[in-house]
Coordinates of N, CA and C in Angstrom, one line a residue:
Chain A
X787 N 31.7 41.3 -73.6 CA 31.4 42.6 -74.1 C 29.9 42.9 -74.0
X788 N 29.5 44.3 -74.4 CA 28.2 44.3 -74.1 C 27.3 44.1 -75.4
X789 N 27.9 43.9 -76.8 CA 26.8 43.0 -77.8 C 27.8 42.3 -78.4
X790 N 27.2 41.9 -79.1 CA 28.3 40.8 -80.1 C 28.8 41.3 -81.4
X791 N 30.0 41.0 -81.0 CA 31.1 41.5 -81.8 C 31.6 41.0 -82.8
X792 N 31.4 41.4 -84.3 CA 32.1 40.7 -85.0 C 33.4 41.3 -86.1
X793 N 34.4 40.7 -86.6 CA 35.4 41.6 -87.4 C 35.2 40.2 -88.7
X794 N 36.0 41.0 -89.6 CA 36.4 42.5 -90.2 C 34.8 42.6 -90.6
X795 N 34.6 43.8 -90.6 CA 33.1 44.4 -90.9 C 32.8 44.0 -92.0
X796 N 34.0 44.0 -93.1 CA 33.9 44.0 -94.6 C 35.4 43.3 -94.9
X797 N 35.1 42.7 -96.1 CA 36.5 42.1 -96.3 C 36.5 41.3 -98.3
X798 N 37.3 42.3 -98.9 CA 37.2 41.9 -100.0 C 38.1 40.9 -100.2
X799 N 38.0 39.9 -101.2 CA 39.0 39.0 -100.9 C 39.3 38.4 -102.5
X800 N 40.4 37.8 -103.2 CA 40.5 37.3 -104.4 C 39.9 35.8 -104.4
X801 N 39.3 35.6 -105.6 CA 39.0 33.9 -105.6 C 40.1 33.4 -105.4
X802 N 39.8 31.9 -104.5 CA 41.3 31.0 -104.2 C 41.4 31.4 -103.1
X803 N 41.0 32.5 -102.4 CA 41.9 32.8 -100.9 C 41.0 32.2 -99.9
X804 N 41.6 32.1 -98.9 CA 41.1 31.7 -97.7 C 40.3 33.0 -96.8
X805 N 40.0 33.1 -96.0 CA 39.0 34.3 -95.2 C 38.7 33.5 -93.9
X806 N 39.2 34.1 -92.9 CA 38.5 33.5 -91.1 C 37.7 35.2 -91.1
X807 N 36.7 34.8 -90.4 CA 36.2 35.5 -89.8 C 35.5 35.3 -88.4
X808 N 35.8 36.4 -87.7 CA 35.6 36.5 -86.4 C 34.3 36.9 -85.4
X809 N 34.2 36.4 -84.2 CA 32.9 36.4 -83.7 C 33.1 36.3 -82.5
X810 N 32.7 37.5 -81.6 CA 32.9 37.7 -80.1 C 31.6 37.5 -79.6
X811 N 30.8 36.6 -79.0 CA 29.6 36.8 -78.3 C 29.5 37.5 -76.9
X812 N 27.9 37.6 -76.8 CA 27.7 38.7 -75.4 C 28.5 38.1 -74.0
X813 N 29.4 38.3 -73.4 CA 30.2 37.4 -72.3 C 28.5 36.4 -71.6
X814 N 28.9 35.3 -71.4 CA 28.2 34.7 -70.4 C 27.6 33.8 -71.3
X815 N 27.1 34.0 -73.1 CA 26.0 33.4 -73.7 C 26.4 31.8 -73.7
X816 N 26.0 30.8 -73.5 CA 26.5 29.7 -74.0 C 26.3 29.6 -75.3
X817 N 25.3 29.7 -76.3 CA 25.8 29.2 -77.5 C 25.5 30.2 -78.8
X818 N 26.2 29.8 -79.5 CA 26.8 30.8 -80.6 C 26.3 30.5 -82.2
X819 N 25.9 30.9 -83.1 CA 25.4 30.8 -83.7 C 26.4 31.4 -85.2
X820 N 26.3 30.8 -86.4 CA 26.5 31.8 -87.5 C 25.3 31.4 -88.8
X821 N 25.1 32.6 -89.4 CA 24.2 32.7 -90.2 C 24.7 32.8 -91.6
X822 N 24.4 32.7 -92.9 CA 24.4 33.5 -93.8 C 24.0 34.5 -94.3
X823 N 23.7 35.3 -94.9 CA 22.5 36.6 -95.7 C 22.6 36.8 -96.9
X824 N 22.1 36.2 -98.0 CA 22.5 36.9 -99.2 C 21.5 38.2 -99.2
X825 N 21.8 39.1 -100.3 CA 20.9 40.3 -100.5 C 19.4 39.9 -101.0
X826 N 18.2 40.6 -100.3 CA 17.0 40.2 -100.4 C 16.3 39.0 -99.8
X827 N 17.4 38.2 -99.1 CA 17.0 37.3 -98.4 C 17.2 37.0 -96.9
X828 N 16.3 36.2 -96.3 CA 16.6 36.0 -94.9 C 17.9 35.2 -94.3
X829 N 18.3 35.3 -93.1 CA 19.3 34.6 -92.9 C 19.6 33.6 -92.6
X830 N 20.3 32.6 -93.4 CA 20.0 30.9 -93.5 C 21.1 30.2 -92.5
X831 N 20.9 29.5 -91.6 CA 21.8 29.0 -90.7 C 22.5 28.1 -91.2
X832 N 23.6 28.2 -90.6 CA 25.1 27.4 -91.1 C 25.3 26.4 -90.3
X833 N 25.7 27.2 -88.7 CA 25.9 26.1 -87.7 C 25.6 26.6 -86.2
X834 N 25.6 25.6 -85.2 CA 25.7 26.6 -84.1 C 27.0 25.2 -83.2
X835 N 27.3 26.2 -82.2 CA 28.2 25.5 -80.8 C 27.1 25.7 -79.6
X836 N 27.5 24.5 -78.8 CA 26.7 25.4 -76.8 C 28.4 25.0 -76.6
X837 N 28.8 25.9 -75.6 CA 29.8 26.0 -74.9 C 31.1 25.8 -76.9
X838 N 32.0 24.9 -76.4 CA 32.9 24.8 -77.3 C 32.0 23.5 -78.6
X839 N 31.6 22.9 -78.1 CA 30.6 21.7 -79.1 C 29.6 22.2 -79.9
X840 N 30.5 21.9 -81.0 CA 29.4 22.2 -82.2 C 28.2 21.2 -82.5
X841 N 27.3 21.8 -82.6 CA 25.8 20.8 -82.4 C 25.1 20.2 -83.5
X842 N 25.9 21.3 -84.5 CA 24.7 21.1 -86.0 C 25.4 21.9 -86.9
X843 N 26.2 21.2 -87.7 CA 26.7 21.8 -88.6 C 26.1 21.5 -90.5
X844 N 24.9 21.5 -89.9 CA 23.9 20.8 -91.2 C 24.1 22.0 -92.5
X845 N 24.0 23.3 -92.1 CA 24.0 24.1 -92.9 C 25.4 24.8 -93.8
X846 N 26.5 24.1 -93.5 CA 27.7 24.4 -94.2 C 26.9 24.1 -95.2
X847 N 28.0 24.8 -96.4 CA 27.1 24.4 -98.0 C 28.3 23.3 -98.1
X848 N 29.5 23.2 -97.7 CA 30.2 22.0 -98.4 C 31.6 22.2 -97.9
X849 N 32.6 21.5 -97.6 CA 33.8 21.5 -97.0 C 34.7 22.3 -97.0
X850 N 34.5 23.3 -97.7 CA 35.4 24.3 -98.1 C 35.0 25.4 -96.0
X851 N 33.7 25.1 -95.9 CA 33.5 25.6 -94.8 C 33.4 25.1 -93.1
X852 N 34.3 25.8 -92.3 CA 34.3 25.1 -91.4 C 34.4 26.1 -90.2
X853 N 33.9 26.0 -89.2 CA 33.7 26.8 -88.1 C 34.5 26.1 -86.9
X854 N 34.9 27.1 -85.6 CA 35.2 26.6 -84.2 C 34.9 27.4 -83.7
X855 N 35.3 26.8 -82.0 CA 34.8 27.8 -80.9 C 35.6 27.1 -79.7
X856 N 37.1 26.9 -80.0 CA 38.1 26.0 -79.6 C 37.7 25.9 -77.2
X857 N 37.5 27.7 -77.2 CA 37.3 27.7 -75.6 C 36.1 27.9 -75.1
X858 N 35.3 27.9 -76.2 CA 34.0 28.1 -75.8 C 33.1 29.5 -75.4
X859 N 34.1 30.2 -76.2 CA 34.0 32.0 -76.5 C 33.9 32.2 -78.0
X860 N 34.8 33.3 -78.0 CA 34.9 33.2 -79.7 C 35.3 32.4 -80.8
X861 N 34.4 32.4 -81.8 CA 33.9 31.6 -82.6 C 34.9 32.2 -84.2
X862 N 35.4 31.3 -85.1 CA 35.7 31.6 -86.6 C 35.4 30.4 -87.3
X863 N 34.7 31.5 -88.3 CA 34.5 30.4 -89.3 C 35.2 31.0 -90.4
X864 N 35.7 30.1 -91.0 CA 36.6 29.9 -92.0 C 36.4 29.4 -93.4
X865 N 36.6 29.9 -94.3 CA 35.8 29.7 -95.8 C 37.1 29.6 -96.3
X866 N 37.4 28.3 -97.2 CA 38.6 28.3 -97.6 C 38.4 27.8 -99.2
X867 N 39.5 28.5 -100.0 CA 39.3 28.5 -101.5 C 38.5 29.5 -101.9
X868 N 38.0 30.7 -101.6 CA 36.5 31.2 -101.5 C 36.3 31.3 -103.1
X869 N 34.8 31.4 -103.3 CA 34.6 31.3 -105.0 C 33.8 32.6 -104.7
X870 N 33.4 33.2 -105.9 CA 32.6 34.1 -106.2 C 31.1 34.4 -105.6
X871 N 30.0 33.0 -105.1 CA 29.1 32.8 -104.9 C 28.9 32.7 -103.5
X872 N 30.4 32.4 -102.7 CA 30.4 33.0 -101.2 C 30.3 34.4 -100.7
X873 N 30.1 35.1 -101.9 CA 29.8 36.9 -101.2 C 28.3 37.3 -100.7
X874 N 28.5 37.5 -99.1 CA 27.5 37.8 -98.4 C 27.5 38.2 -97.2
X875 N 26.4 38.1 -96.5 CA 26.8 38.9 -94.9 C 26.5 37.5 -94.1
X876 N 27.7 37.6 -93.2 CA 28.0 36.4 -92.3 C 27.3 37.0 -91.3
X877 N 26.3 36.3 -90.6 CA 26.1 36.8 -89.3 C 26.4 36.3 -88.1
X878 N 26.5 36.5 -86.8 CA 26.9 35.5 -85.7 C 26.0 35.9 -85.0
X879 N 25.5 35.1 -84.4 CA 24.5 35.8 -83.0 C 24.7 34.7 -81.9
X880 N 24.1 35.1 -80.7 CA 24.6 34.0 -79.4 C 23.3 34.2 -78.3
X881 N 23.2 33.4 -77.4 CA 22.4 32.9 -77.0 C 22.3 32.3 -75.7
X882 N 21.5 32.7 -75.1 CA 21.3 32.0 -73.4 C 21.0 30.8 -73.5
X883 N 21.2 29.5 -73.9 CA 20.8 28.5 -73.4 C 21.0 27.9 -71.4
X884 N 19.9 27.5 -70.6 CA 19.9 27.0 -69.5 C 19.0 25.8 -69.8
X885 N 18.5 25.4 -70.8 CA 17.8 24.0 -71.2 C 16.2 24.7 -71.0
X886 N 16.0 24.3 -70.0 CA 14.2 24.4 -70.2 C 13.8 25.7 -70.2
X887 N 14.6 26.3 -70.0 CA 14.7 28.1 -69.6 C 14.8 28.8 -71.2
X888 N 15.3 27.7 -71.7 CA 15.6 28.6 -73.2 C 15.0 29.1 -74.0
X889 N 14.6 30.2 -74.4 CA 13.9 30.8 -75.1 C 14.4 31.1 -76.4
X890 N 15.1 30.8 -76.6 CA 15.6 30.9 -78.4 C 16.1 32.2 -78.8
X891 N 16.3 33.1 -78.0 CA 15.9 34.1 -78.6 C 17.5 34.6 -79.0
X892 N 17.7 35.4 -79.8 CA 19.2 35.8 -80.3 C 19.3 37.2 -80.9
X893 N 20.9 37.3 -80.0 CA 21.2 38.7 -80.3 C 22.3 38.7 -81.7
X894 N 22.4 39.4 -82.5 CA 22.9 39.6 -83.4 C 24.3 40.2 -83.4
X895 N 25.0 39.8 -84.3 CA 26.1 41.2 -84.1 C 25.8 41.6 -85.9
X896 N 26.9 42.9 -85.6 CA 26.2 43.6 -87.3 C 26.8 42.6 -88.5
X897 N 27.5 42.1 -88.4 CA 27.6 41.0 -89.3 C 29.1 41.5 -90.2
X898 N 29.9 40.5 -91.4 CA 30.7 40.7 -92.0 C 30.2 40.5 -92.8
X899 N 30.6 41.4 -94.0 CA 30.1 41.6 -95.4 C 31.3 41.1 -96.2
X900 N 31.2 39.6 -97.0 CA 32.1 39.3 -97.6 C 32.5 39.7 -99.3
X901 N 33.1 40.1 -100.1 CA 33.4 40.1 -101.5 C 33.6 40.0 -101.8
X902 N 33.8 38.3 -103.0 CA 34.9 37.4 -103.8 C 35.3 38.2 -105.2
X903 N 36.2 38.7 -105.2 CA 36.3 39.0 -106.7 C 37.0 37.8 -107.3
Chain B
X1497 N 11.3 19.0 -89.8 CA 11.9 20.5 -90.5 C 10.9 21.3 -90.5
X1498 N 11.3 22.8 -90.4 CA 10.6 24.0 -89.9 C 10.5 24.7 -91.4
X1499 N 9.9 25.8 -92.0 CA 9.7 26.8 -92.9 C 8.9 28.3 -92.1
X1500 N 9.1 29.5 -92.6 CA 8.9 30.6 -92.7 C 8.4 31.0 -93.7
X1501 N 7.0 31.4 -94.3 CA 6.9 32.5 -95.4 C 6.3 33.5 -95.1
X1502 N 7.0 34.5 -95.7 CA 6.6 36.0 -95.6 C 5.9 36.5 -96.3
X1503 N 4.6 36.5 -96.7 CA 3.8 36.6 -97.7 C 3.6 38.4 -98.6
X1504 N 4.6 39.5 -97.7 CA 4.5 40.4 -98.6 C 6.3 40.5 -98.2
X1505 N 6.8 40.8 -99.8 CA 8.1 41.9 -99.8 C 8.5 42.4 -99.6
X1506 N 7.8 43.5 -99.7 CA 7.5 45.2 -99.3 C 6.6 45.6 -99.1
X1507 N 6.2 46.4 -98.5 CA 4.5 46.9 -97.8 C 5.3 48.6 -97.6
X1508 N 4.6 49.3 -98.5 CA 4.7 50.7 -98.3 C 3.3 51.2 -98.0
X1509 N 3.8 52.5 -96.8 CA 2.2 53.2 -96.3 C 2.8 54.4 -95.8
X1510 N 1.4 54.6 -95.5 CA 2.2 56.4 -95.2 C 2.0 56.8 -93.7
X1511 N 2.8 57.6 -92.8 CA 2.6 57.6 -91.5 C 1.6 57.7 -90.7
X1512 N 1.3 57.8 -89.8 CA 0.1 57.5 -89.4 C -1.2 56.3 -89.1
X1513 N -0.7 55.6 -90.9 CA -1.3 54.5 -91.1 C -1.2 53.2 -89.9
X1514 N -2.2 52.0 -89.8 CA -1.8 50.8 -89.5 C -0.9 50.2 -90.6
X1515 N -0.3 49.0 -90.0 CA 0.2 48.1 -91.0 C 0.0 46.7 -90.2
X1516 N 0.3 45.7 -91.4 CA 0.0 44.4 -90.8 C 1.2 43.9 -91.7
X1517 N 2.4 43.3 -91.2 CA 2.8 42.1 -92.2 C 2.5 40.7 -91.8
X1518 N 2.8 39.8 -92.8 CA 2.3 38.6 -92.7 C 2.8 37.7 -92.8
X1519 N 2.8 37.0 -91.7 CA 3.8 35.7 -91.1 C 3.3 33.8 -91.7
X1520 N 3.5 33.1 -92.1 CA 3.2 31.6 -91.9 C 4.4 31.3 -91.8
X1521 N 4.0 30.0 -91.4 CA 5.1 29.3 -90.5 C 4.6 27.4 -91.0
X1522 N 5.5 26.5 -90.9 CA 4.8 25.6 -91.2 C 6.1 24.5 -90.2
X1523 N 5.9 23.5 -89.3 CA 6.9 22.8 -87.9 C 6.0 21.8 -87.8
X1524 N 6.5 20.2 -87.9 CA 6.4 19.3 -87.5 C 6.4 19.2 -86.1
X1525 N 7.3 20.1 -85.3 CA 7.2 20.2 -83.8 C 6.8 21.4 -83.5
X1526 N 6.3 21.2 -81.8 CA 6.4 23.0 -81.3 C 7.7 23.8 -81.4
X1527 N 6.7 24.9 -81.6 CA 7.8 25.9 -82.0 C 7.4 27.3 -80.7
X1528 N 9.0 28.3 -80.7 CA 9.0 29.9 -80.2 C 8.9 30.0 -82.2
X1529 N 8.1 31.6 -81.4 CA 7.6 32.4 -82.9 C 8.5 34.0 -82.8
X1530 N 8.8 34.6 -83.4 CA 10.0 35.3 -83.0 C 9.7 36.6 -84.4
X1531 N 9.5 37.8 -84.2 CA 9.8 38.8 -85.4 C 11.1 40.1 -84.8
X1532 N 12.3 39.9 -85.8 CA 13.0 40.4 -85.6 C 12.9 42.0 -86.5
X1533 N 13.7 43.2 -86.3 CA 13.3 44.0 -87.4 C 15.3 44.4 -87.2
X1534 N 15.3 44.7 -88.6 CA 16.6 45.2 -89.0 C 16.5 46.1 -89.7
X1535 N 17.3 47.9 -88.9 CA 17.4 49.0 -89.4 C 18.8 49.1 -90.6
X1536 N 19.1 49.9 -91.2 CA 20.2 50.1 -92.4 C 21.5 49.2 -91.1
X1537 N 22.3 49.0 -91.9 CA 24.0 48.7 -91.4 C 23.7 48.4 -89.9
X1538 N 22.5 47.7 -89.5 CA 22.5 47.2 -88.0 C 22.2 45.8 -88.0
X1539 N 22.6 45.2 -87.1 CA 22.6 43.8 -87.0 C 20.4 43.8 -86.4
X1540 N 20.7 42.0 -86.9 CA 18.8 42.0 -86.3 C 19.1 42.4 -85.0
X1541 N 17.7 43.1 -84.8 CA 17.2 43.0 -83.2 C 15.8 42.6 -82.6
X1542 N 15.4 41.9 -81.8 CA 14.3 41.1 -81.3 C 13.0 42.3 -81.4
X1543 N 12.0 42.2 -81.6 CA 11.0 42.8 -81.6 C 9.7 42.5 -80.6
X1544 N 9.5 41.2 -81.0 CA 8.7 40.3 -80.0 C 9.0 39.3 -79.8
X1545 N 8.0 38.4 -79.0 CA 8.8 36.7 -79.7 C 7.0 36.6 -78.7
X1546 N 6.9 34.8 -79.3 CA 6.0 34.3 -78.5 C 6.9 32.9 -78.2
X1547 N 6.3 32.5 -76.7 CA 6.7 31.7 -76.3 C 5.5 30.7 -76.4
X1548 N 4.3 31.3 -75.0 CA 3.4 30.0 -74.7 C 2.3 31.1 -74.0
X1549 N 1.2 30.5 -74.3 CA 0.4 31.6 -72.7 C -0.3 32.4 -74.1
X1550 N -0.9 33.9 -73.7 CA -1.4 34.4 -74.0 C -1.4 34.5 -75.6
X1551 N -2.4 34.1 -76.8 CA -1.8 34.6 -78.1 C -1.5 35.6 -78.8
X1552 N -1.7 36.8 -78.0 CA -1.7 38.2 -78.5 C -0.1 38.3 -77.6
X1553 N 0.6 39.1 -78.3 CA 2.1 39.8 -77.3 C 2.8 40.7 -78.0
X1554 N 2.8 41.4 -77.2 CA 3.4 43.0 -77.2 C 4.6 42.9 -77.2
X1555 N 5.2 44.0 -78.0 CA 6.6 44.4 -78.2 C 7.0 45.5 -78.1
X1556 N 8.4 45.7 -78.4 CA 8.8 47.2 -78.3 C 8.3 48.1 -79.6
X1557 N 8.7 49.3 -79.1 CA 8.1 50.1 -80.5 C 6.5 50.1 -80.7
X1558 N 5.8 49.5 -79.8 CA 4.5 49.8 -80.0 C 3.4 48.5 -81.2
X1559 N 4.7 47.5 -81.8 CA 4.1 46.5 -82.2 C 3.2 45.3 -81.6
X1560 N 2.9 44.8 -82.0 CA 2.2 43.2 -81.2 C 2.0 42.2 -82.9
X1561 N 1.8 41.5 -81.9 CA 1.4 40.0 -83.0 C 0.6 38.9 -82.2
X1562 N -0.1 38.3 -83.2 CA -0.9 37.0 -82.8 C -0.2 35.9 -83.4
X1563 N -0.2 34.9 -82.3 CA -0.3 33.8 -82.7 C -1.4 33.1 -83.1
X1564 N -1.5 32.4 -84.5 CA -2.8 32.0 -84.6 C -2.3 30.2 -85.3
X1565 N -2.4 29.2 -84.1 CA -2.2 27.7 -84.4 C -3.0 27.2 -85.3
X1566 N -4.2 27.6 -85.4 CA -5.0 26.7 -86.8 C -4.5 27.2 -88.2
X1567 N -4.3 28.4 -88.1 CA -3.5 29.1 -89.4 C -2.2 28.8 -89.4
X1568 N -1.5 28.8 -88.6 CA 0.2 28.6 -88.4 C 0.6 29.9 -88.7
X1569 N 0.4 31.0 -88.0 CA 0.6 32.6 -88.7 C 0.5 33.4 -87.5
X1570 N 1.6 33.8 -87.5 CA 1.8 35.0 -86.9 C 2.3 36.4 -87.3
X1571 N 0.7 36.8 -87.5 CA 1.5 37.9 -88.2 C 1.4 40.0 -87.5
X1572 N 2.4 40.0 -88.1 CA 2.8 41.4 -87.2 C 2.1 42.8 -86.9
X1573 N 1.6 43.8 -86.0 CA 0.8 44.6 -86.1 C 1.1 45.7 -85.7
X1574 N 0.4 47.7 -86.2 CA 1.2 48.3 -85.7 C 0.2 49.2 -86.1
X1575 N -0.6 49.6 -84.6 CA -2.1 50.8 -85.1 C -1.9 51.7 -85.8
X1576 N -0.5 52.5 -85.9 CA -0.3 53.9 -86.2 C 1.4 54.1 -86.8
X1577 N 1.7 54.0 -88.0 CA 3.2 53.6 -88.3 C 3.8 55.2 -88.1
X1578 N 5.7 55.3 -87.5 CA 6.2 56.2 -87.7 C 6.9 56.1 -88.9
X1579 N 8.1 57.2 -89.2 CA 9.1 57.4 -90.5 C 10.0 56.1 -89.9
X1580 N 10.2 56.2 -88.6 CA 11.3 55.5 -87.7 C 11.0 54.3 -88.1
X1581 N 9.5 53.7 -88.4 CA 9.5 52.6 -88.5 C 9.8 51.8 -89.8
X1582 N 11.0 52.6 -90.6 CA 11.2 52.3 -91.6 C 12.2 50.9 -91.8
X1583 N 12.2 50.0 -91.9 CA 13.0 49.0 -91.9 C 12.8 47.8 -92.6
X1584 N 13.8 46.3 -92.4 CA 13.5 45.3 -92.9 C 12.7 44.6 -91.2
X1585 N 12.1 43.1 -91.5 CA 11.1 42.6 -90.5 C 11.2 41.4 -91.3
X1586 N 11.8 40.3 -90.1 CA 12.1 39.0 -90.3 C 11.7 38.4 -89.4
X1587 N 10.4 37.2 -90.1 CA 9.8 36.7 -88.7 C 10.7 35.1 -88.5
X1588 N 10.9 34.5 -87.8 CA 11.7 33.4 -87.3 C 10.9 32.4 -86.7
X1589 N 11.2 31.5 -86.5 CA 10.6 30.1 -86.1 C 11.7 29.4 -85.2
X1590 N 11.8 28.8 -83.8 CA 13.0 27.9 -83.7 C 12.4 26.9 -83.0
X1591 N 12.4 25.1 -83.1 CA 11.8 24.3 -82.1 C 12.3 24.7 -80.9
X1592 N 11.0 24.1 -79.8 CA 11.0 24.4 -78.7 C 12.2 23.5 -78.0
X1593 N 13.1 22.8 -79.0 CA 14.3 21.6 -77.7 C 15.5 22.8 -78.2
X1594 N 15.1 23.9 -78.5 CA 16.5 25.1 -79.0 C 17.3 24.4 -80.2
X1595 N 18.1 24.9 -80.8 CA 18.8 24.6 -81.7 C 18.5 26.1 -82.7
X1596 N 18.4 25.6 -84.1 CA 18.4 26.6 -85.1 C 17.1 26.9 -85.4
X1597 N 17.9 28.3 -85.8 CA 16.0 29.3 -85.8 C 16.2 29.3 -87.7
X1598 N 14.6 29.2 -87.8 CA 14.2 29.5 -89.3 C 14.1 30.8 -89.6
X1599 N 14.3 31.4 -90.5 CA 14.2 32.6 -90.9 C 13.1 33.0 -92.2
X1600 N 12.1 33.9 -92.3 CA 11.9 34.3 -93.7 C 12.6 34.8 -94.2
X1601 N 12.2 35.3 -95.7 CA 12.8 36.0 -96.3 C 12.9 37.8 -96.0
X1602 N 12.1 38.2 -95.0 CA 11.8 39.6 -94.9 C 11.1 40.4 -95.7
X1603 N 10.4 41.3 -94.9 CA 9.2 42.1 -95.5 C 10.0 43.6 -95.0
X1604 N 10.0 44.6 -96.4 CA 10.9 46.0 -96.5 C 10.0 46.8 -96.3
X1605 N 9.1 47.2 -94.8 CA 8.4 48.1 -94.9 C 8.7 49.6 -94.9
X1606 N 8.2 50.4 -95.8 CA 8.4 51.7 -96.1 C 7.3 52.6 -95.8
X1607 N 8.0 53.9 -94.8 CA 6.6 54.7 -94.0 C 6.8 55.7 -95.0
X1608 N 5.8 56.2 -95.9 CA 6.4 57.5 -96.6 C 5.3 59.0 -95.7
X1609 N 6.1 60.2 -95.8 CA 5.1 61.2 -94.9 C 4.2 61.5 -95.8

């Protein structure tokens, strides 16, 4: 597509439940990125994939969270149990990697706004 | 390990005006230097970035920034602000072997007329 796509825009959810959320990057990017955002703050990295391999999943906060990118396109990360303290804006953004060509640079999509009641 | 601080929260001025926000940055390795800006209900979008080469670099919208290596600061510039340029501004950091970008916390600049 022509930016990066992400659903549900918003998604309120009960504590205990489970939540995937979805992530379509710009066609072509190899790697994919998701972010956190709480309110007032910058966006703190979770994890990223190149192609389907996930590279660095240093920034999950703890196993309740877990991401894929099964074909090496769209990406879900998946928050399971959700507690109250997981309400925030998930971001995905994606990325040209060619190795020495890489410039880091990342396109955003608008992001999902999560809300544990 | 990499860090970002954004040394103002919000910077309000009035149109017309310059503005400067203010970037540190602190990387055990080389780093791309990167200021993104984010309008209401819009995902980030790239503003500048530095790579290598010149320390001064121009962006869209009429911004620039320096890189300055003895300071570790890159911070952001803008001779004459519009209403438009009302937004959040998030400067980033990512090592040069790619992987994950650092983020500040963001600076809320407000143009008032």
């Amino acid at each position: 597509g022509a930016g990066v796509s992400q659903s549900p825009r918003y998604k309120v959810t009960k504590r205990g439940q489970d939540v995937a959320l979805r992530c379509d990057p710009i066609s072509g990017h190899v790697s994919l990125y998701w972010y956190r955002q709480a309110l007032g703050q910058g966006p703190e990295f979770l994890t990223y994939f190149n192609y389907e391999a996930q590279q660095d999943k240093s920034g999950l906060p703890n196993d309740r969270f877990s991401a894929e990118r099964p074909e090496g396109s769209i990406s879900t990360l998946t928050i399971q149990r959700t507690e109250q303290r997981d309400s925030a804006m998930y971001r995905c953004a994606s990325s040209q990697t060619t190795g020495l060509t890489n410039t880091g640079e990342l396109f955003f999509g608008e992001g999902s706004r999560l809300t544990v009641l | 390990a990499q860090s970002v601080t954004q040394l103002d929260s919000q910077v309000p001025v009035f149109e017309e005006a310059p503005v400067e926000l203010r970037c540190n940055y602190s990387s055990s390795v080389s780093v791309y230097l990167f200021w993104y800006v984010q309008y209401p209900n819009q995902g980030l979008q790239l503003l500048l970035k530095y790579l290598s080469g010149s320390t001064l670099v121009k962006g869209i919208n009429g911004f620039e920034a320096e890189f300055n290596k003895s300071q570790t600061s890159f911070h952001l510039r803008k001779p004459s602000v519009h209403i438009s340029d009302t937004a959040e501004y998030f400067c980033a950091v990512t090592n040069t072997n790619a992987g994950k970008s650092t983020f500040g916390d963001g600076t809320t600049l407000t143009v008032k007329p």
